[in-house]
PDB file of C-alpha atoms in Angstrom:
ATOM      1  CA  MET A   1      -6.082  12.276  18.056  1.00  0.00           C
ATOM      2  CA  LYS A   2      -6.304  13.532  21.603  1.00  0.00           C
ATOM      3  CA  ILE A   3      -9.617  11.813  22.211  1.00  0.00           C
ATOM      4  CA  GLN A   4      -8.299   8.465  20.951  1.00  0.00           C
ATOM      5  CA  GLY A   5      -5.304   8.747  23.266  1.00  0.00           C
ATOM      6  CA  LYS A   6      -7.559   9.458  26.226  1.00  0.00           C
ATOM      7  CA  MET A   7      -9.801   6.537  25.303  1.00  0.00           C
ATOM      8  CA  PHE A   8      -6.850   4.131  25.293  1.00  0.00           C
ATOM      9  CA  VAL A   9      -5.529   5.490  28.604  1.00  0.00           C
ATOM     10  CA  TRP A  10      -8.955   4.938  30.196  1.00  0.00           C
ATOM     11  CA  LEU A  11      -9.106   1.493  28.626  1.00  0.00           C
ATOM     12  CA  SER A  12      -5.735   0.692  30.165  1.00  0.00           C
ATOM     13  CA  VAL A  13      -6.986   1.814  33.584  1.00  0.00           C
ATOM     14  CA  PHE A  14      -9.942  -0.520  33.131  1.00  0.00           C
ATOM     15  CA  PHE A  15      -7.630  -3.405  32.144  1.00  0.00           C
ATOM     16  CA  LEU A  16      -5.446  -2.789  35.192  1.00  0.00           C
ATOM     17  CA  ALA A  17      -8.445  -2.771  37.546  1.00  0.00           C
ATOM     18  CA  VAL A  18      -9.823  -5.945  35.982  1.00  0.00           C
ATOM     19  CA  ALA A  19      -6.381  -7.599  36.179  1.00  0.00           C
ATOM     20  CA  VAL A  20      -6.078  -6.824  39.888  1.00  0.00           C
ATOM     21  CA  VAL A  21      -9.587  -8.047  40.696  1.00  0.00           C
ATOM     22  CA  TYR A  22      -9.221 -11.126  38.496  1.00  0.00           C
ATOM     23  CA  GLY A  23      -5.797 -11.973  39.906  1.00  0.00           C
ATOM     24  CA  LEU A  24      -6.918 -11.695  43.529  1.00  0.00           C
ATOM     25  CA  TRP A  25     -10.203 -13.483  42.986  1.00  0.00           C
ATOM     26  CA  SER A  26      -9.211 -16.357  40.725  1.00  0.00           C
ATOM     27  CA  LYS A  27      -5.508 -16.837  41.607  1.00  0.00           C
ATOM     28  CA  GLU A  28      -5.047 -17.977  38.003  1.00  0.00           C
ATOM     29  CA  PRO A  29      -1.751 -16.731  36.504  1.00  0.00           C
ATOM     30  CA  VAL A  30      -2.453 -17.063  32.771  1.00  0.00           C
ATOM     31  CA  GLY A  31      -5.540 -14.845  32.624  1.00  0.00           C
ATOM     32  CA  THR A  32      -3.947 -12.329  34.982  1.00  0.00           C
ATOM     33  CA  THR A  33      -0.862 -12.179  32.773  1.00  0.00           C
ATOM     34  CA  ALA A  34      -3.007 -11.678  29.675  1.00  0.00           C
ATOM     35  CA  LEU A  35      -4.882  -8.814  31.327  1.00  0.00           C
ATOM     36  CA  VAL A  36      -1.646  -7.182  32.511  1.00  0.00           C
ATOM     37  CA  LEU A  37      -0.260  -7.461  28.975  1.00  0.00           C
ATOM     38  CA  ALA A  38      -3.479  -5.933  27.608  1.00  0.00           C
ATOM     39  CA  PHE A  39      -2.961  -3.080  30.076  1.00  0.00           C
ATOM     40  CA  GLY A  40       0.590  -2.604  28.831  1.00  0.00           C
ATOM     41  CA  LEU A  41      -0.395  -2.629  25.171  1.00  0.00           C
ATOM     42  CA  SER A  42      -3.244  -0.165  25.597  1.00  0.00           C
ATOM     43  CA  ILE A  43      -1.144   2.229  27.706  1.00  0.00           C
ATOM     44  CA  MET A  44       1.537   2.165  24.993  1.00  0.00           C
ATOM     45  CA  ILE A  45      -1.010   2.977  22.284  1.00  0.00           C
ATOM     46  CA  GLY A  46      -2.593   5.705  24.429  1.00  0.00           C
ATOM     47  CA  PHE A  47       0.797   7.244  25.181  1.00  0.00           C
ATOM     48  CA  TYR A  48       1.760   7.163  21.500  1.00  0.00           C
ATOM     49  CA  LEU A  49      -1.487   8.768  20.366  1.00  0.00           C
ATOM     50  CA  GLY A  50      -1.250  11.448  23.035  1.00  0.00           C
ATOM     51  CA  PHE A  51       2.429  12.061  22.229  1.00  0.00           C
ATOM     52  CA  THR A  52       1.666  12.354  18.520  1.00  0.00           C
ATOM     53  CA  ALA A  53      -1.392  14.571  19.055  1.00  0.00           C
ATOM     54  CA  ARG A  54       0.790  17.271  20.606  1.00  0.00           C
ATOM     55  CA  ARG A  55       2.972  17.438  17.493  1.00  0.00           C
ATOM     56  CA  VAL A  56       0.408  17.422  14.693  1.00  0.00           C
ATOM     57  CA  ASP A  57      -2.278  19.882  13.717  1.00  0.00           C
ATOM     58  CA  VAL A  58      -5.656  19.665  15.393  1.00  0.00           C
ATOM     59  CA  GLY A  59      -7.866  17.258  13.477  1.00  0.00           C
ATOM     60  CA  ALA A  60     -11.566  17.515  12.830  1.00  0.00           C
ATOM     61  CA  GLN A  61     -12.237  14.820  15.423  1.00  0.00           C
ATOM     62  CA  ASP A  62     -10.832  17.100  18.151  1.00  0.00           C
ATOM     63  CA  ASN A  63     -13.147  19.992  17.254  1.00  0.00           C
ATOM     64  CA  LYS A  64     -16.552  19.725  18.896  1.00  0.00           C
ATOM     65  CA  GLU A  65     -18.039  22.096  16.289  1.00  0.00           C
ATOM     66  CA  ALA A  66     -16.736  20.160  13.261  1.00  0.00           C
ATOM     67  CA  ASP A  67     -18.841  18.684  10.467  1.00  0.00           C
ATOM     68  CA  VAL A  68     -18.182  15.417   8.692  1.00  0.00           C
ATOM     69  CA  ALA A  69     -17.034  17.350   5.619  1.00  0.00           C
ATOM     70  CA  ASP A  70     -14.230  18.980   7.625  1.00  0.00           C
ATOM     71  CA  ASP A  71     -12.355  15.683   7.670  1.00  0.00           C
ATOM     72  CA  ALA A  72     -12.709  15.170   3.913  1.00  0.00           C
ATOM     73  CA  GLY A  73      -9.720  15.116   1.629  1.00  0.00           C
ATOM     74  CA  GLU A  74      -7.154  12.709   0.333  1.00  0.00           C
ATOM     75  CA  VAL A  75      -7.334   9.470   2.253  1.00  0.00           C
ATOM     76  CA  GLY A  76      -3.987   8.104   1.178  1.00  0.00           C
ATOM     77  CA  PHE A  77      -2.227   5.887  -1.313  1.00  0.00           C
ATOM     78  CA  PHE A  78      -3.660   2.454  -2.039  1.00  0.00           C
ATOM     79  CA  SER A  79      -1.650  -0.101  -3.941  1.00  0.00           C
ATOM     80  CA  PRO A  80      -3.010  -1.424  -7.207  1.00  0.00           C
ATOM     81  CA  HIS A  81      -3.646  -5.131  -7.669  1.00  0.00           C
ATOM     82  CA  SER A  82      -0.722  -7.450  -7.029  1.00  0.00           C
ATOM     83  CA  TRP A  83      -0.152 -11.153  -7.591  1.00  0.00           C
ATOM     84  CA  GLN A  84       2.664 -11.340  -5.047  1.00  0.00           C
ATOM     85  CA  PRO A  85       0.485 -12.148  -2.004  1.00  0.00           C
ATOM     86  CA  LEU A  86      -0.792 -15.203  -3.865  1.00  0.00           C
ATOM     87  CA  ALA A  87       2.776 -16.457  -4.346  1.00  0.00           C
ATOM     88  CA  LEU A  88       3.498 -15.847  -0.671  1.00  0.00           C
ATOM     89  CA  ALA A  89       0.323 -17.670   0.346  1.00  0.00           C
ATOM     90  CA  VAL A  90       1.160 -20.697  -1.808  1.00  0.00           C
ATOM     91  CA  GLY A  91       4.741 -20.755  -0.536  1.00  0.00           C
ATOM     92  CA  GLY A  92       3.598 -20.369   3.054  1.00  0.00           C
ATOM     93  CA  ALA A  93       1.011 -23.129   2.678  1.00  0.00           C
ATOM     94  CA  LEU A  94       3.641 -25.459   1.256  1.00  0.00           C
ATOM     95  CA  ALA A  95       6.037 -24.542   4.070  1.00  0.00           C
ATOM     96  CA  PHE A  96       3.454 -25.313   6.747  1.00  0.00           C
ATOM     97  CA  MET A  97       2.552 -28.525   4.959  1.00  0.00           C
ATOM     98  CA  GLY A  98       6.249 -29.335   5.063  1.00  0.00           C
ATOM     99  CA  VAL A  99       6.145 -29.204   8.846  1.00  0.00           C
ATOM    100  CA  ALA A 100       3.300 -31.731   8.877  1.00  0.00           C
ATOM    101  CA  ILE A 101       4.286 -33.969   5.959  1.00  0.00           C
ATOM    102  CA  GLY A 102       8.042 -33.771   5.754  1.00  0.00           C
ATOM    103  CA  TRP A 103      10.847 -31.255   5.720  1.00  0.00           C
ATOM    104  CA  TRP A 104      11.690 -32.137   2.100  1.00  0.00           C
ATOM    105  CA  LEU A 105       8.713 -29.991   1.046  1.00  0.00           C
ATOM    106  CA  MET A 106      10.637 -26.908   2.206  1.00  0.00           C
ATOM    107  CA  TYR A 107      12.899 -27.290  -0.846  1.00  0.00           C
ATOM    108  CA  PHE A 108       9.876 -26.500  -3.014  1.00  0.00           C
ATOM    109  CA  SER A 109       8.325 -23.844  -0.794  1.00  0.00           C
ATOM    110  CA  ALA A 110      11.440 -21.739  -0.120  1.00  0.00           C
ATOM    111  CA  PRO A 111      11.923 -20.614  -3.759  1.00  0.00           C
ATOM    112  CA  ILE A 112       8.225 -19.758  -4.084  1.00  0.00           C
ATOM    113  CA  LEU A 113       8.391 -17.736  -0.859  1.00  0.00           C
ATOM    114  CA  LEU A 114      11.542 -15.936  -1.975  1.00  0.00           C
ATOM    115  CA  VAL A 115      10.115 -15.092  -5.417  1.00  0.00           C
ATOM    116  CA  GLY A 116       6.894 -13.795  -3.845  1.00  0.00           C
ATOM    117  CA  LEU A 117       8.761 -11.732  -1.261  1.00  0.00           C
ATOM    118  CA  TRP A 118      11.186 -10.342  -3.851  1.00  0.00           C
ATOM    119  CA  GLY A 119       8.333  -9.433  -6.182  1.00  0.00           C
ATOM    120  CA  TRP A 120       6.305  -7.766  -3.444  1.00  0.00           C
ATOM    121  CA  VAL A 121       9.219  -5.677  -2.207  1.00  0.00           C
ATOM    122  CA  PHE A 122      10.261  -4.521  -5.660  1.00  0.00           C
ATOM    123  CA  GLU A 123       6.897  -4.315  -7.448  1.00  0.00           C
ATOM    124  CA  TYR A 124       7.100  -0.505  -7.690  1.00  0.00           C
ATOM    125  CA  TYR A 125      10.546  -0.570  -9.299  1.00  0.00           C
ATOM    126  CA  ARG A 126       9.475  -2.255 -12.552  1.00  0.00           C
ATOM    127  CA  GLY A 127       6.465  -2.700 -14.784  1.00  0.00           C
ATOM    128  CA  GLU A 128       3.423  -0.455 -15.150  1.00  0.00           C
ATOM    129  CA  ASN A 129       3.495   0.700 -11.503  1.00  0.00           C
ATOM    130  CA  ARG A 130       7.109   1.873 -11.693  1.00  0.00           C
ATOM    131  CA  THR A 131       6.347   5.570 -11.224  1.00  0.00           C
ATOM    132  CA  GLN A 132       4.018   5.289  -8.217  1.00  0.00           C
TER     133      GLN A 132
END
């Protein structure tokens, strides 16, 4: 993770240099603000990755002599299929249509959103995926 942290710190230095040059040359505040915010975001990510790299074991990506197989192992936990995002998408679509068509449509979208959110939060507490 050390190399990723260094990459983001160098990227933030680049964003800062571009922001200064762009701000002085164009005198346009919106683009300058966006570049300064990009600098801030990348310095935060670089600081976090560097901070975390000091507290975890050295990964295969930090070893110049490492093979691809050295980074093999368990990737992580991936959720099984779920129907809850579909309910949230339908409820969200109805809610946004309610902004365009009329606020009365929110009465139909709010329960669908709540059921989808409730189901997604508690999908591992019931049913076949209860023990995962």
